Amino acid sequence: MGMQNKHDNVNIFSAHDGYAYWVENLAKAQLLVAGDVMLDRYWFGQVDRISPEAPVPIVKVDSSEERPGGAANVARNIAALGSQVNLLSVVGDDEAGEILRDCVESFGVKSFFQKDSRLPTTVKLRVVSRQQQLIRIDFENEPNSLALDAKLQDYEQKLDQTDLVILSDYGKGALRYIVNMIKSARDREIPVLVDPKGSDYERYRGATILTPNCAELAIVVGKWANETQLIDKVQQLRQHLELKALLLTRSEEGMTLFTEGEVLYIPTQAREVYDVTGAGDTVIAVLGALMAVKMPLPQAVQWANRAAGIVVGKLGTAVVHPSELWGKAAE
């Protein structure tokens, strides 16, 4: 099995691959994102004292912000690169669902949300002081079958105008029919990237690429004692699930791309890490957009890694813009 040294760098930039070249191509790409969406709410304030009622800080909230999270953040990242993106999901018939719809569409995302009157839109409320998250409060439930059936019909209709599909699984129930969704895309020879969740990876069989982190992978294949054992476990899983590749995100260790007969190590490019929230969304979004415009996989992974290094230097769910991603490398 061929293996690239951890410290080697892939030549990620050829003569014609400049900023303008890829921006022009990205603008032509049409992606479809489906999965669990959520509204990320941030309350910002100062902590000056401890509560007399319990040993907890008192936060005086002086500002707030709302951002798209989960699959909605993936779609927002794609739109930030200039590509066209349709977003399919299920939300509640509530204020949070309307805010989320307005929010993603303000970023250029075309939303196709099925409303479930019995479902509260998933909201993650974070209280932040001095760029440190003090607490997160989650409001969530699983959608009903009728809403999911309607979403699946929308998905089938959108596939014929799609270059690449991203399925963002946060375990909230929106991807209950993911087996059918992967098969439909595969039958049309449309690449499918999946950000997985949980221990049942059989449901992802036939996807093009999975993008787990180390903790998520360990739930499925067990812990590993060394790199050789990791490679064996991942390659067995990749072959069993009929994947083209598996991209393992490894935090401060960067990423590792596993393909047939090859393992490629990409060191991290993060300089300062303020917040890893949504970094996985950025990785799969950038990787998917670049694959949609036919960039070779090893090269696309390098740019996705570069994007991750940029986005973790920002607070909360954030995006990477073309000028940040390509600027210095294109000079």
CSV table of C-alpha atoms in Angstrom, one decimal, residues 13-215:
chain,number,residue,atom,x,y,z
A,13,PHE,CA,-1.5,24.6,-7.3
A,14,SER,CA,-0.8,24.1,-11.0
A,15,ALA,CA,-0.1,26.9,-13.6
A,16,HIS,CA,-3.8,27.5,-14.5
A,17,ASP,CA,-5.3,27.0,-11.1
A,18,GLY,CA,-5.4,30.6,-10.0
A,19,TYR,CA,-7.9,32.5,-7.9
A,20,ALA,CA,-10.0,33.7,-10.9
A,21,TYR,CA,-10.0,30.2,-12.6
A,22,TRP,CA,-11.6,28.5,-9.6
A,23,VAL,CA,-13.9,31.3,-8.7
A,24,GLU,CA,-15.3,31.2,-12.2
A,25,ASN,CA,-15.8,27.5,-12.1
A,26,LEU,CA,-17.3,27.5,-8.6
A,27,ALA,CA,-20.0,30.0,-9.8
A,28,LYS,CA,-21.2,27.3,-12.2
A,29,ALA,CA,-21.5,24.5,-9.7
A,30,GLN,CA,-24.9,23.4,-8.4
A,31,LEU,CA,-24.9,21.5,-5.1
A,32,LEU,CA,-27.7,19.9,-3.0
A,33,VAL,CA,-27.4,19.8,0.8
A,34,ALA,CA,-29.8,17.8,2.9
A,35,GLY,CA,-29.8,17.0,6.6
A,36,ASP,CA,-30.4,18.4,10.0
A,37,VAL,CA,-30.6,22.1,10.2
A,38,MET,CA,-30.5,24.2,13.3
A,39,LEU,CA,-30.5,27.8,14.5
A,40,ASP,CA,-27.4,28.8,16.4
A,41,ARG,CA,-28.2,31.6,18.8
A,42,TYR,CA,-25.4,33.5,20.6
A,43,TRP,CA,-25.9,35.7,23.7
A,44,PHE,CA,-22.8,37.8,24.4
A,45,GLY,CA,-22.1,39.6,27.6
A,46,GLN,CA,-19.8,40.3,30.5
A,47,VAL,CA,-19.3,38.4,33.7
A,48,ASP,CA,-18.6,40.6,36.7
A,49,ARG,CA,-19.8,38.5,39.6
A,50,ILE,CA,-21.0,35.1,40.8
A,51,SER,CA,-24.6,34.5,41.6
A,52,PRO,CA,-25.6,34.5,45.3
A,53,GLU,CA,-28.1,31.7,44.5
A,54,ALA,CA,-25.6,29.2,43.2
A,55,PRO,CA,-21.9,29.1,42.3
A,56,VAL,CA,-22.4,30.2,38.7
A,57,PRO,CA,-21.4,33.3,36.9
A,58,ILE,CA,-23.9,36.0,36.2
A,59,VAL,CA,-23.8,37.1,32.5
A,60,LYS,CA,-25.2,40.6,31.7
A,61,VAL,CA,-26.2,40.1,28.1
A,62,ASP,CA,-25.5,43.1,25.9
A,63,SER,CA,-25.8,41.7,22.4
A,64,SER,CA,-27.1,38.6,20.5
A,65,GLU,CA,-26.6,37.0,17.1
A,66,GLU,CA,-28.3,34.2,15.1
A,67,ARG,CA,-26.5,32.0,12.6
A,68,PRO,CA,-27.5,28.9,10.6
A,69,GLY,CA,-26.1,25.7,12.0
A,70,GLY,CA,-25.7,22.1,11.0
A,71,ALA,CA,-26.6,21.4,7.3
A,72,ALA,CA,-27.6,25.0,7.1
A,73,ASN,CA,-24.1,26.0,7.9
A,74,VAL,CA,-22.8,23.6,5.2
A,75,ALA,CA,-25.0,25.3,2.7
A,76,ARG,CA,-24.0,28.8,3.9
A,77,ASN,CA,-20.3,27.8,3.4
A,78,ILE,CA,-21.0,26.6,-0.1
A,79,ALA,CA,-22.8,29.9,-1.0
A,80,ALA,CA,-19.9,31.9,0.5
A,81,LEU,CA,-17.6,30.2,-2.2
A,82,GLY,CA,-20.0,31.5,-4.9
A,83,SER,CA,-21.6,28.2,-5.8
A,84,GLN,CA,-25.4,27.6,-6.2
A,85,VAL,CA,-26.8,25.5,-3.4
A,86,ASN,CA,-30.3,24.1,-2.6
A,87,LEU,CA,-30.9,23.2,1.1
A,88,LEU,CA,-33.5,20.5,2.0
A,89,SER,CA,-34.6,19.9,5.6
A,90,VAL,CA,-37.4,19.8,8.1
A,91,VAL,CA,-38.1,22.6,10.6
A,92,GLY,CA,-40.9,23.4,13.0
A,93,ASP,CA,-43.8,25.7,12.2
A,94,ASP,CA,-42.4,28.3,14.6
A,95,GLU,CA,-40.5,31.6,14.8
A,96,ALA,CA,-37.1,29.9,14.9
A,97,GLY,CA,-37.9,28.1,11.6
A,98,GLU,CA,-38.8,31.3,9.9
A,99,ILE,CA,-35.7,33.0,11.2
A,100,LEU,CA,-33.6,30.2,10.0
A,101,ARG,CA,-35.2,30.3,6.5
A,102,ASP,CA,-34.6,34.1,6.3
A,103,CYS,CA,-31.1,33.7,7.6
A,104,VAL,CA,-29.9,31.1,5.0
A,105,GLU,CA,-31.6,32.9,2.1
A,106,SER,CA,-29.9,36.1,3.1
A,107,PHE,CA,-26.6,34.3,2.4
A,108,GLY,CA,-27.8,33.2,-1.1
A,109,VAL,CA,-29.0,29.7,-0.2
A,110,LYS,CA,-32.2,28.4,-1.8
A,111,SER,CA,-34.1,26.8,1.1
A,112,PHE,CA,-36.7,24.0,0.7
A,113,PHE,CA,-38.0,23.4,4.2
A,114,GLN,CA,-40.8,21.1,5.1
A,115,LYS,CA,-42.7,22.3,8.2
A,116,ASP,CA,-43.6,19.9,10.9
A,117,SER,CA,-46.1,21.5,13.3
A,118,ARG,CA,-45.3,19.0,16.1
A,119,LEU,CA,-41.6,19.7,15.8
A,120,PRO,CA,-39.7,22.6,17.5
A,121,THR,CA,-37.0,23.9,15.2
A,122,THR,CA,-33.6,22.7,16.6
A,123,VAL,CA,-32.0,25.7,18.4
A,124,LYS,CA,-28.6,25.7,20.1
A,125,LEU,CA,-28.3,28.7,22.5
A,126,ARG,CA,-24.8,29.6,23.5
A,127,VAL,CA,-23.9,32.1,26.2
A,128,VAL,CA,-20.5,33.7,25.5
A,129,SER,CA,-18.3,36.0,27.5
A,130,ARG,CA,-14.9,37.2,26.5
A,131,GLN,CA,-14.9,34.8,23.5
A,132,GLN,CA,-15.4,31.8,25.9
A,133,GLN,CA,-18.5,29.7,25.7
A,134,LEU,CA,-20.0,29.4,29.2
A,135,ILE,CA,-23.0,27.1,28.5
A,136,ARG,CA,-25.0,25.7,25.6
A,137,ILE,CA,-28.7,25.0,25.8
A,138,ASP,CA,-30.3,22.7,23.1
A,139,PHE,CA,-34.0,22.7,22.0
A,140,GLU,CA,-34.7,19.8,19.7
A,141,ASN,CA,-37.0,16.8,18.7
A,142,GLU,CA,-37.3,14.4,15.8
A,143,PRO,CA,-39.5,15.2,12.7
A,144,ASN,CA,-42.5,13.0,11.8
A,145,SER,CA,-42.7,10.7,8.8
A,146,LEU,CA,-45.1,12.8,6.7
A,147,ALA,CA,-42.7,15.7,6.7
A,148,LEU,CA,-39.7,13.4,5.9
A,149,ASP,CA,-41.7,11.8,3.0
A,150,ALA,CA,-42.3,15.2,1.5
A,151,LYS,CA,-38.7,16.1,1.8
A,152,LEU,CA,-37.6,12.9,0.1
A,153,GLN,CA,-39.9,13.8,-2.9
A,154,ASP,CA,-38.2,17.2,-3.1
A,155,TYR,CA,-34.8,15.6,-3.0
A,156,GLU,CA,-35.6,13.3,-5.9
A,157,GLN,CA,-36.8,16.2,-8.0
A,158,LYS,CA,-33.7,18.3,-7.3
A,159,LEU,CA,-31.2,15.6,-8.2
A,160,ASP,CA,-31.4,16.0,-11.9
A,161,GLN,CA,-30.1,19.6,-11.6
A,162,THR,CA,-27.3,18.7,-9.1
A,163,ASP,CA,-23.6,18.2,-9.6
A,164,LEU,CA,-22.9,16.9,-6.1
A,165,VAL,CA,-24.9,16.0,-2.9
A,166,ILE,CA,-23.8,16.6,0.7
A,167,LEU,CA,-25.7,14.8,3.4
A,168,SER,CA,-25.1,16.4,6.8
A,169,ASP,CA,-26.1,14.0,9.6
A,170,TYR,CA,-26.4,15.5,13.1
A,171,GLY,CA,-28.5,12.7,14.4
A,172,LYS,CA,-31.7,14.8,14.7
A,173,GLY,CA,-33.8,12.6,12.4
A,174,ALA,CA,-33.9,14.5,9.1
A,175,LEU,CA,-31.9,11.8,7.3
A,176,ARG,CA,-34.1,8.8,8.3
A,177,TYR,CA,-34.2,7.9,4.6
A,178,ILE,CA,-30.5,8.3,3.9
A,179,VAL,CA,-30.2,4.9,2.4
A,180,ASN,CA,-32.7,5.8,-0.4
A,181,MET,CA,-31.1,9.2,-0.8
A,182,ILE,CA,-27.6,7.7,-1.4
A,183,LYS,CA,-29.0,5.1,-3.8
A,184,SER,CA,-30.9,7.7,-5.8
A,185,ALA,CA,-27.8,9.8,-6.3
A,186,ARG,CA,-25.6,6.9,-7.0
A,187,ASP,CA,-28.0,5.6,-9.7
A,188,ARG,CA,-27.5,9.0,-11.4
A,189,GLU,CA,-23.7,8.9,-10.9
A,190,ILE,CA,-23.8,12.0,-8.7
A,191,PRO,CA,-21.1,12.1,-6.0
A,192,VAL,CA,-22.4,11.9,-2.4
A,193,LEU,CA,-20.4,13.2,0.6
A,194,VAL,CA,-21.6,12.4,4.1
A,195,ASP,CA,-20.8,13.9,7.4
A,196,PRO,CA,-21.7,10.9,9.6
A,197,LYS,CA,-23.1,10.5,13.1
A,198,GLY,CA,-23.6,7.6,15.4
A,199,SER,CA,-22.5,4.0,15.2
A,200,ASP,CA,-24.6,2.7,12.3
A,201,TYR,CA,-22.4,3.3,9.2
A,202,GLU,CA,-24.2,0.7,7.2
A,203,ARG,CA,-26.7,3.4,6.3
A,204,TYR,CA,-24.0,5.2,4.5
A,205,ARG,CA,-23.1,2.3,2.2
A,206,GLY,CA,-22.4,3.4,-1.3
A,207,ALA,CA,-21.6,7.1,-0.5
A,208,THR,CA,-18.6,8.6,-2.3
A,209,ILE,CA,-16.8,10.0,0.8
A,210,LEU,CA,-17.4,10.0,4.5
A,211,THR,CA,-15.8,12.7,6.7
A,212,PRO,CA,-15.8,11.6,10.3
A,213,ASN,CA,-13.6,12.9,13.1
A,214,CYS,CA,-11.5,10.6,15.3
A,215,ALA,CA,-14.1,10.3,18.0
